[in-house]
Short mmCIF file of C-alpha atoms and ligand atoms in Angstrom, two decimals:
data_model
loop_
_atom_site.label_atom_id
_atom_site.label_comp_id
_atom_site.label_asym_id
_atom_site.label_seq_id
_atom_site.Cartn_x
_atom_site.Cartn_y
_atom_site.Cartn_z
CA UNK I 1 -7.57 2.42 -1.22
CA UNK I 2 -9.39 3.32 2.05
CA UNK I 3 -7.54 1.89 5.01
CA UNK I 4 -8.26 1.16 8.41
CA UNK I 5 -5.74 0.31 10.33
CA UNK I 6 -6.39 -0.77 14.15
CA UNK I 7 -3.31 -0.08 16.67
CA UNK I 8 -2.31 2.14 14.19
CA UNK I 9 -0.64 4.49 16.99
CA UNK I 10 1.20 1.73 18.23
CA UNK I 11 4.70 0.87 17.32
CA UNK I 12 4.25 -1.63 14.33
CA UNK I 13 1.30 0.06 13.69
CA UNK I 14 2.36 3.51 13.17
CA UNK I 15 5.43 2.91 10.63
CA UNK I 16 2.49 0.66 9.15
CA UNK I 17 0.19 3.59 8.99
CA UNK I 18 3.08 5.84 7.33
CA UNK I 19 4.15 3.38 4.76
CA UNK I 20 0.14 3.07 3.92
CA UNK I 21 0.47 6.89 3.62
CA UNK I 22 3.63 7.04 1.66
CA UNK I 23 2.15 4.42 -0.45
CA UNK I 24 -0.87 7.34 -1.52
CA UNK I 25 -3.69 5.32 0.17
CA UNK I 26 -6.33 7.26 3.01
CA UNK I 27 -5.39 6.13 5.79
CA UNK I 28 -7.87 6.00 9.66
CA UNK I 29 -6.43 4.59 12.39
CA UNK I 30 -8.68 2.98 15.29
CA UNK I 31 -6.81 2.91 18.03
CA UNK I 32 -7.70 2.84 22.21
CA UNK I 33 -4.32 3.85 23.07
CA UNK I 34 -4.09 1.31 25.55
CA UNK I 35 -0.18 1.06 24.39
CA UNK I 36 -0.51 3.14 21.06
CA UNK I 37 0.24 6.86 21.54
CA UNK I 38 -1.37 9.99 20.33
CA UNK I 39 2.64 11.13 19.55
CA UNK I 40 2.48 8.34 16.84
CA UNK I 41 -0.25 9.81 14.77
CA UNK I 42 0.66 11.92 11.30
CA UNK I 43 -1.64 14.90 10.16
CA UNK I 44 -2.66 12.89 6.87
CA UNK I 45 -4.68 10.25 8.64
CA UNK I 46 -7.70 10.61 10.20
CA UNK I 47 -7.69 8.84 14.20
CA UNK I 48 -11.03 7.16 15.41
CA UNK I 49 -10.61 6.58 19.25
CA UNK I 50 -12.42 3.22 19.99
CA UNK I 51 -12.07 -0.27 21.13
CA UNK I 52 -12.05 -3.18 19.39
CA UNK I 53 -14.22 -5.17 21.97
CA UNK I 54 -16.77 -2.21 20.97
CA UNK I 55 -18.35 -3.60 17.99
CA UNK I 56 -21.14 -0.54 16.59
CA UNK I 57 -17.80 1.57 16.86
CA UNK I 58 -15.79 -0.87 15.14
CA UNK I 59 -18.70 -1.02 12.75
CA UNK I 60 -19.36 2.64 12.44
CA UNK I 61 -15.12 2.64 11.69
CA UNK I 62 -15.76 -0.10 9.13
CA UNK I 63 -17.91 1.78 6.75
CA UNK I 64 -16.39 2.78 3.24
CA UNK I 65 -12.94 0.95 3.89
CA UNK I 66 -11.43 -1.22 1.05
CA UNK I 67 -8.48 -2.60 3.87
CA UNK I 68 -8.79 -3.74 7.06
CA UNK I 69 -4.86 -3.63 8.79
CA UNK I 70 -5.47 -5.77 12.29
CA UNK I 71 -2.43 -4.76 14.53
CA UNK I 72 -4.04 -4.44 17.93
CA UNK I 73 -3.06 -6.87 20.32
CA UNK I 74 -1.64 -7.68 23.60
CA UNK I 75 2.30 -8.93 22.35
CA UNK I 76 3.92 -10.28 26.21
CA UNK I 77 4.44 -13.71 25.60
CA UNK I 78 5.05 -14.11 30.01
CA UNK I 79 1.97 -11.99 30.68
CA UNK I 80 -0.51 -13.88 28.58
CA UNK I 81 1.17 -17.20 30.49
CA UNK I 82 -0.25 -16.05 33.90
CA UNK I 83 -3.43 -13.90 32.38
CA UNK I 84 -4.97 -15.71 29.59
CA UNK I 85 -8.13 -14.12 29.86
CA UNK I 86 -6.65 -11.18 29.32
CA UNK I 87 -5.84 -12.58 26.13
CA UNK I 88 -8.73 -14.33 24.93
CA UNK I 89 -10.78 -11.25 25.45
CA UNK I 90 -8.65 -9.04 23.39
CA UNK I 91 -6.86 -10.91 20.73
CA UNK I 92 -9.10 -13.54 20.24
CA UNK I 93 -12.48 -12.02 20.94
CA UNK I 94 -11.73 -8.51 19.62
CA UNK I 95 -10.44 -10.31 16.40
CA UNK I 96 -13.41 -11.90 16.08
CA UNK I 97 -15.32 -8.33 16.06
CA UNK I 98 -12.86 -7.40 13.64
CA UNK I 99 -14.07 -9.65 11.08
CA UNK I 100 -17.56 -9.70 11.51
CA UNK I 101 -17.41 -6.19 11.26
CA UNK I 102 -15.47 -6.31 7.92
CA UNK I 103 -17.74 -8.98 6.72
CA UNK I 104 -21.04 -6.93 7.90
CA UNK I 105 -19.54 -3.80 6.43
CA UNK I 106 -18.36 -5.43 2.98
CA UNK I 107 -14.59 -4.87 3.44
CA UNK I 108 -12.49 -7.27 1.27
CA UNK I 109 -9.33 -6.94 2.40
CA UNK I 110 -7.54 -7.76 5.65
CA UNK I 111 -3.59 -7.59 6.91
CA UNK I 112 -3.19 -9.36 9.96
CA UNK I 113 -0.28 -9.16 12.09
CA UNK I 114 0.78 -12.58 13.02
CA UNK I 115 4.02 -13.88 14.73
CA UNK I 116 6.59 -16.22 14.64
CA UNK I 117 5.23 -17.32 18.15
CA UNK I 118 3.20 -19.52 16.43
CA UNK I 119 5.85 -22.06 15.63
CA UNK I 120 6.90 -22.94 19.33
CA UNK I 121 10.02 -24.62 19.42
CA UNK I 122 11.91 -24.71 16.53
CA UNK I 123 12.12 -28.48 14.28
CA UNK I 124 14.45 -27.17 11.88
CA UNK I 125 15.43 -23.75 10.95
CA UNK I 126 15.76 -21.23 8.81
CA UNK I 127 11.78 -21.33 10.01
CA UNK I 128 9.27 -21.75 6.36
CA UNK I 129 5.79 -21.27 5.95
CA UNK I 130 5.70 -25.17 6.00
CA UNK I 131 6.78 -25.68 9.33
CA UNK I 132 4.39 -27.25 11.68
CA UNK I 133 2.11 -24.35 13.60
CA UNK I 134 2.62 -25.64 18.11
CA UNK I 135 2.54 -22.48 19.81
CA UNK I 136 4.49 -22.56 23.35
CA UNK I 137 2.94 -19.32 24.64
CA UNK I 138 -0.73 -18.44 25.34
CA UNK I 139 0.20 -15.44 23.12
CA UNK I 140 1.23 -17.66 20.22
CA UNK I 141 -1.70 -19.79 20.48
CA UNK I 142 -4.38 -16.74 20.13
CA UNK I 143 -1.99 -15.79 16.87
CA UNK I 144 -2.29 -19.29 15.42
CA UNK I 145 -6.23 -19.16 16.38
CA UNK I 146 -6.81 -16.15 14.58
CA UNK I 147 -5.11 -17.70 11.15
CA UNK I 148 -7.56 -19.87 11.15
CA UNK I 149 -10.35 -17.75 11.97
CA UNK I 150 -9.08 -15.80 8.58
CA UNK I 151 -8.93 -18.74 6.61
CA UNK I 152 -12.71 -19.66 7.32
CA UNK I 153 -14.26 -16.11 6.77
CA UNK I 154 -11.84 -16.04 3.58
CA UNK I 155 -13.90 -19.11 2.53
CA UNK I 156 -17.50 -17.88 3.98
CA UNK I 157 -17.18 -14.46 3.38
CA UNK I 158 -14.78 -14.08 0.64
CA UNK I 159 -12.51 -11.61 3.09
CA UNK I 160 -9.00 -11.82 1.19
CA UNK I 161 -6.29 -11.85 3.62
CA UNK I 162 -2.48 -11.10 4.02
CA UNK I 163 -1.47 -13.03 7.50
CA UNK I 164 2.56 -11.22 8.11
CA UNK I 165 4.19 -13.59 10.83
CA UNK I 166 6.96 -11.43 12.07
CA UNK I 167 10.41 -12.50 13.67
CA UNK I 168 11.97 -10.07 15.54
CA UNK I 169 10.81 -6.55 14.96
CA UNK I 170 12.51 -3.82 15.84
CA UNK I 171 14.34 -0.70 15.00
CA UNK I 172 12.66 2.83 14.30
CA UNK I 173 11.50 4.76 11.26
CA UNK I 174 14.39 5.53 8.92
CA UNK I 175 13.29 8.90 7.96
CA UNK I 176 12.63 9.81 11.75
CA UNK I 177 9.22 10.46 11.70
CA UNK I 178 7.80 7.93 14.58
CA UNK I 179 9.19 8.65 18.08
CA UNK I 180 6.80 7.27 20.81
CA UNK I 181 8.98 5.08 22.62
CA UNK I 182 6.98 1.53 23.74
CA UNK I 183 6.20 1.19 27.69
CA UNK I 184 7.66 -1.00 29.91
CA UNK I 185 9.61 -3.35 26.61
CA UNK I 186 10.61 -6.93 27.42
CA UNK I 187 12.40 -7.14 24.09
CA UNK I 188 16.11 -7.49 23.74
CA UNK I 189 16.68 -4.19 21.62
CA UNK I 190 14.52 -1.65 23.72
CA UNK I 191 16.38 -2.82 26.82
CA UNK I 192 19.23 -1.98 25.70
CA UNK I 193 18.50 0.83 24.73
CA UNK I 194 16.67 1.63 27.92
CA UNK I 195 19.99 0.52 29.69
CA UNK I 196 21.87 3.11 26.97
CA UNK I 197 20.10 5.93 28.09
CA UNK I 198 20.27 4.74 32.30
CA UNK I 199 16.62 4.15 32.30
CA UNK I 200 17.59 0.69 33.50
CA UNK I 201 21.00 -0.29 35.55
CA UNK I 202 21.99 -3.40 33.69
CA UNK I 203 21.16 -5.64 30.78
CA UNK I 204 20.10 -9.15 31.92
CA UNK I 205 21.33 -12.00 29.25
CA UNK I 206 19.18 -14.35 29.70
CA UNK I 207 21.65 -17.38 29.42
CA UNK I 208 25.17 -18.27 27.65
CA UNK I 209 25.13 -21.62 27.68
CA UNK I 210 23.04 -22.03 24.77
CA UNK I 211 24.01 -23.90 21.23
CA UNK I 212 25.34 -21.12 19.47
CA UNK I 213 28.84 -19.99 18.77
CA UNK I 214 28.83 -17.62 21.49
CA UNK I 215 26.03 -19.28 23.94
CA UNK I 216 23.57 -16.55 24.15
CA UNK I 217 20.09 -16.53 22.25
CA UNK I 218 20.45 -16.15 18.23
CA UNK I 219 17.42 -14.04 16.62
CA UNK I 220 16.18 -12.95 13.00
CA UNK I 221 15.65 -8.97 13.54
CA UNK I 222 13.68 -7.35 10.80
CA UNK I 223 13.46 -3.39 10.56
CA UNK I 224 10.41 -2.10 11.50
CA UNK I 225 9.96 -0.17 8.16
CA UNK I 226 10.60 -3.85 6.27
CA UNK I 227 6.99 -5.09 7.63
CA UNK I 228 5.76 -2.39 7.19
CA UNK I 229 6.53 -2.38 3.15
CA UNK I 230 5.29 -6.34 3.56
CA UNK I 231 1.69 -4.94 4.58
CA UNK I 232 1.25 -2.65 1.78
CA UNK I 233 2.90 -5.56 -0.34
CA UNK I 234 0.77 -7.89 0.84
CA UNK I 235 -2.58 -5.89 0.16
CA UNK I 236 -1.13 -5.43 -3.84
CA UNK I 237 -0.91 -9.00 -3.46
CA UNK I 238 -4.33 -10.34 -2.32
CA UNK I 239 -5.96 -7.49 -4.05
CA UNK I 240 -4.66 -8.47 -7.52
CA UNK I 241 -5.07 -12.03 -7.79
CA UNK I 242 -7.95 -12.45 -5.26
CA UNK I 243 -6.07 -14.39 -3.08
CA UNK I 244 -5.11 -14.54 0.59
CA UNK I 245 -1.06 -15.37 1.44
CA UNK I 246 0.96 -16.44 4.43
CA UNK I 247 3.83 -15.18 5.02
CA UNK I 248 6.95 -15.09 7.59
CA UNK I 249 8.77 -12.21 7.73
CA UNK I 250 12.69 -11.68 8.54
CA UNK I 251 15.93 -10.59 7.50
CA UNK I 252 17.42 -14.27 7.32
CA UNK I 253 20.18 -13.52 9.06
CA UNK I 254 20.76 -14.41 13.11
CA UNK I 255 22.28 -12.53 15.55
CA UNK I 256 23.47 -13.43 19.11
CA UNK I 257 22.37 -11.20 22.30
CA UNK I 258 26.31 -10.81 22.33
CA UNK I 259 26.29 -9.15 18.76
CA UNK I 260 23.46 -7.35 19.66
CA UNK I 261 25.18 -5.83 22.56
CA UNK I 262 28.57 -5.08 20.94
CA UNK I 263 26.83 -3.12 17.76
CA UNK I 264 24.51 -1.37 20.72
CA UNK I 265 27.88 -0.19 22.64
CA UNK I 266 29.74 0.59 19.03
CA UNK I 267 26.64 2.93 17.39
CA UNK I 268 26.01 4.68 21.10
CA UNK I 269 29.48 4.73 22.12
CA UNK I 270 27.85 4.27 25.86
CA UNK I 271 28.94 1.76 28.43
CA UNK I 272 25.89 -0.62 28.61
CA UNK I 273 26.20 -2.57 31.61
CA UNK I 274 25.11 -6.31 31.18
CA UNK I 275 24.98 -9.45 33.37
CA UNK I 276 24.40 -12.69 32.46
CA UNK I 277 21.48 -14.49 34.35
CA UNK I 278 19.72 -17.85 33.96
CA UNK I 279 17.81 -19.07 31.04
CA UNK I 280 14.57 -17.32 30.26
CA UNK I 281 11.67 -20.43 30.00
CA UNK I 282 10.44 -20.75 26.76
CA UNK I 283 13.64 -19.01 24.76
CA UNK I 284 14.59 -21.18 22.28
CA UNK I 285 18.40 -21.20 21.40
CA UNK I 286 17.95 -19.93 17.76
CA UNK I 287 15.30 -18.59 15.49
CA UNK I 288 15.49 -17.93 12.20
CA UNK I 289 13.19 -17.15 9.34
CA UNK I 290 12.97 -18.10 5.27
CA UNK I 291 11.38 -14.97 3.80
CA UNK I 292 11.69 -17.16 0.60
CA UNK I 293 7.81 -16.80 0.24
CA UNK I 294 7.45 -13.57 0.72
CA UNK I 295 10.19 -12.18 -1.89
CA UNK I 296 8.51 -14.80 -4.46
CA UNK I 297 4.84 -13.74 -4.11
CA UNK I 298 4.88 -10.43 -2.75
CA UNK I 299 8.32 -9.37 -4.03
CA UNK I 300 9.97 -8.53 -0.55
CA UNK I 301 12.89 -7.33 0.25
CA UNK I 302 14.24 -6.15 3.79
CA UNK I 303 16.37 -3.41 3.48
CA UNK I 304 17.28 -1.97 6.60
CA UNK I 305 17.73 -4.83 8.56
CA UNK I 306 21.56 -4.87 9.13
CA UNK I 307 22.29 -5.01 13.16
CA UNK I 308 24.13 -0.96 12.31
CA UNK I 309 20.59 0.09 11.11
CA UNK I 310 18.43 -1.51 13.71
CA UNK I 311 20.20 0.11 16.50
CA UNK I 312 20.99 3.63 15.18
CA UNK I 313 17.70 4.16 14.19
CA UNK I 314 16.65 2.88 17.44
CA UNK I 315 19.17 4.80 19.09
CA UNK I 316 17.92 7.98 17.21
CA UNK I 317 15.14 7.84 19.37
CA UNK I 318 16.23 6.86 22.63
CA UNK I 319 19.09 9.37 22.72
CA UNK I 320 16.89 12.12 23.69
CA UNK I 321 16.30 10.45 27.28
CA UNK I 322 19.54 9.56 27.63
CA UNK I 323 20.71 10.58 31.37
CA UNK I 324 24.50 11.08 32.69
CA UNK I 325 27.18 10.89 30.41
C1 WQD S 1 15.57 -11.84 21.97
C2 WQD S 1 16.79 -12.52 22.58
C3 WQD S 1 16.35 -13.42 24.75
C4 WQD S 1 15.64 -9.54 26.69
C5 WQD S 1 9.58 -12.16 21.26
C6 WQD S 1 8.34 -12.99 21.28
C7 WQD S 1 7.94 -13.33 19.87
C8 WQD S 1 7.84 -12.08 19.02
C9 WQD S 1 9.09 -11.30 19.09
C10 WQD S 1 5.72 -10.95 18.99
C11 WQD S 1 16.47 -13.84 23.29
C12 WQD S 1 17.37 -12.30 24.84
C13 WQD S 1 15.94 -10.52 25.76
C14 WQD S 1 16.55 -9.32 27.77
C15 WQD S 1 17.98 -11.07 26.89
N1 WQD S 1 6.83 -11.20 19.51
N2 WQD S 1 17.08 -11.28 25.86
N3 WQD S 1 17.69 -10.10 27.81
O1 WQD S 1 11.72 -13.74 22.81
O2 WQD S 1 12.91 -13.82 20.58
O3 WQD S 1 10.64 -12.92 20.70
O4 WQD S 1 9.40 -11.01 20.45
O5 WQD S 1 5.11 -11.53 18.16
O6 WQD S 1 6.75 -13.97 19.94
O7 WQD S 1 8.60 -14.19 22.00
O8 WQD S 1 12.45 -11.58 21.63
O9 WQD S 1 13.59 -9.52 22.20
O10 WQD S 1 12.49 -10.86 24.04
O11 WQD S 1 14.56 -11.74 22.96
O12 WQD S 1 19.03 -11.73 26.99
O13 WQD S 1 16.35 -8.45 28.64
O14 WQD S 1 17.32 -11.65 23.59
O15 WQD S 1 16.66 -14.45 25.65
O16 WQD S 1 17.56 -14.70 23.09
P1 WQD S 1 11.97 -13.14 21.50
P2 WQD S 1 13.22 -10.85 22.74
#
């Protein structure tokens, strides 16, 4: 099928755009490299520069594809807290373009990339699909907006969706072949990796007196080239039975920011300072997905999401900026 896939030179977005390509589909990527990066793009696709709050180029984009894959959004869960606008203007509004634009240019299909931010604070885990939808960020709310955006022009316009709620990503391409490293990460795995490498002096843990067994924040980390096999999944999916599907995605498992750390030091054998620090508002103590869903209907499996895989694949990248010994 023809693809279009917008932030498809960002970091999701890219191993998205290679598993698309992989997969034998044609493959555009739309993409204002706001965070995205020209490094991320592969020879096989073709690379419209544009902005989604630009609708005739979003349009003129639109024309011929079979797929829409919407990956282009802000992601800071603390920045959208103090700049909301910021966030209503380009998740919410330029997600809005995106599907008037699909519907105006006849595309069927559309693979949105959701989040696990929609669920706020855990009621029970592991985390299902039924769990109730209370967003705690701004972030998570213009995620949980957007769902139902889809679910409306699904039933207007006939636009099949696939709506991926990610846990954790992270990791880097198994095969090697994306290494644009994101700017300025908040997430636990790119800081410590930016800590690795010296780019940073010190971890901050962000609390360890938490309800886990070793007090600091437990996560669900999926591999970065998992979700991106759930979007070309998800597409077989709501292609062949004319459907749309929501899904979480993660590995099931949970790991602490401890565990994190101690795999981090093992893979790079580097020192890693860390510190523990207050509570970060917001965190919840654990999160943890059921991918039951998605291995039923879309056949799902993750399988490079072991804590060894995450981080030397991560590492693989970050190595090369690695300063001192
Ligand atoms: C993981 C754990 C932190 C950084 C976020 C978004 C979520 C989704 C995924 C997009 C927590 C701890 C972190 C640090 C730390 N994003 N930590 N020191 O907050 O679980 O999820 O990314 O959709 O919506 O909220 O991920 O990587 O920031 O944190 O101790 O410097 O690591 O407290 O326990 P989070 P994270």
């Amino acid at each position: 099928m023809k693809i279009l896939i917008i932030g498809g030179a960002g970091y999701i977005g890219s191993h998205t755009a290679r598993e698309f390509l992989d997969r034998g589909h044609e493959v555009t990527v739309f993409d204002n490299l706001s965070s995205g990066l020209r490094q991320n793009l592969f020879a096989e696709e073709a690379f419209v520069y544009g902005d989604i709050m630009d609708y005739p180029a979003l349009l003129r984009a639109a024309k011929g594809a079979d797929c829409f894959v919407h990956l282009a959004a802000f992601k800071a869960v603390g920045e959208s807290m103090v700049a909301p606008e910021k966030y209503s203007r380009n998740n919410i509004s330029g997600s809005v373009n995106i599907l008037n634009a699909a519907a105006e240019a006849g595309v069927r299909y559309l693979i949105f990339s959701s989040s696990a931010a929609v669920f706020g604070q855990p009621e029970y885990l592991p985390i299902d699909e039924q769990h109730p939808v209370h967003p705690e960020s701004y972030y998570g709310f213009t995620k949980a907006e957007i769902e139902r955006f889809l679910a409306w022009y699904d039933k207007l316009k006939g636009i099949r969706y696939g709506s991926l709620r990610y846990f954790n990503a992270a990791g880097y391409d198994v095969r090697g072949r994306v290494t644009g490293l994101e700017q300025n990460p908040a997430n636990l795995i790119p800081v410590i990796m930016e800590t690795a490498c010296r780019i940073r002096p010190e971890l901050q843990v962000f609390g360890d007196d938490y309800d886990t067994p070793d007090g600091t924040g437990l996560r669900d980390y999926v591999h970065v080239n998992d979700l991106a096999a759930a979007h070309v999944l998800a597409l077989d999916y709501i292609s062949k039975h004319d459907k749309s599907v929501t899904v979480n995605l993660g590995s099931e498992a949970g790991f602490s920011v401890l565990e994190v750390l101690d795999a981090a030091r093992r893979v790079t054998g580097r020192e890693i300072p860390a510190k523990v620090v207050g509570r970060r508002p917001g965190d919840p103590a654990k999160l943890t997905a059921s991918a039951k869903l998605a291995r039923e209907l879309l056949g799902w499996q993750p399988h490079h999401s072991d804590l060894e895989t995450l981080i030397s694949t991560s590492w693989n990248v970050y190595k090369g900026f690695a300063r001192g010994a």
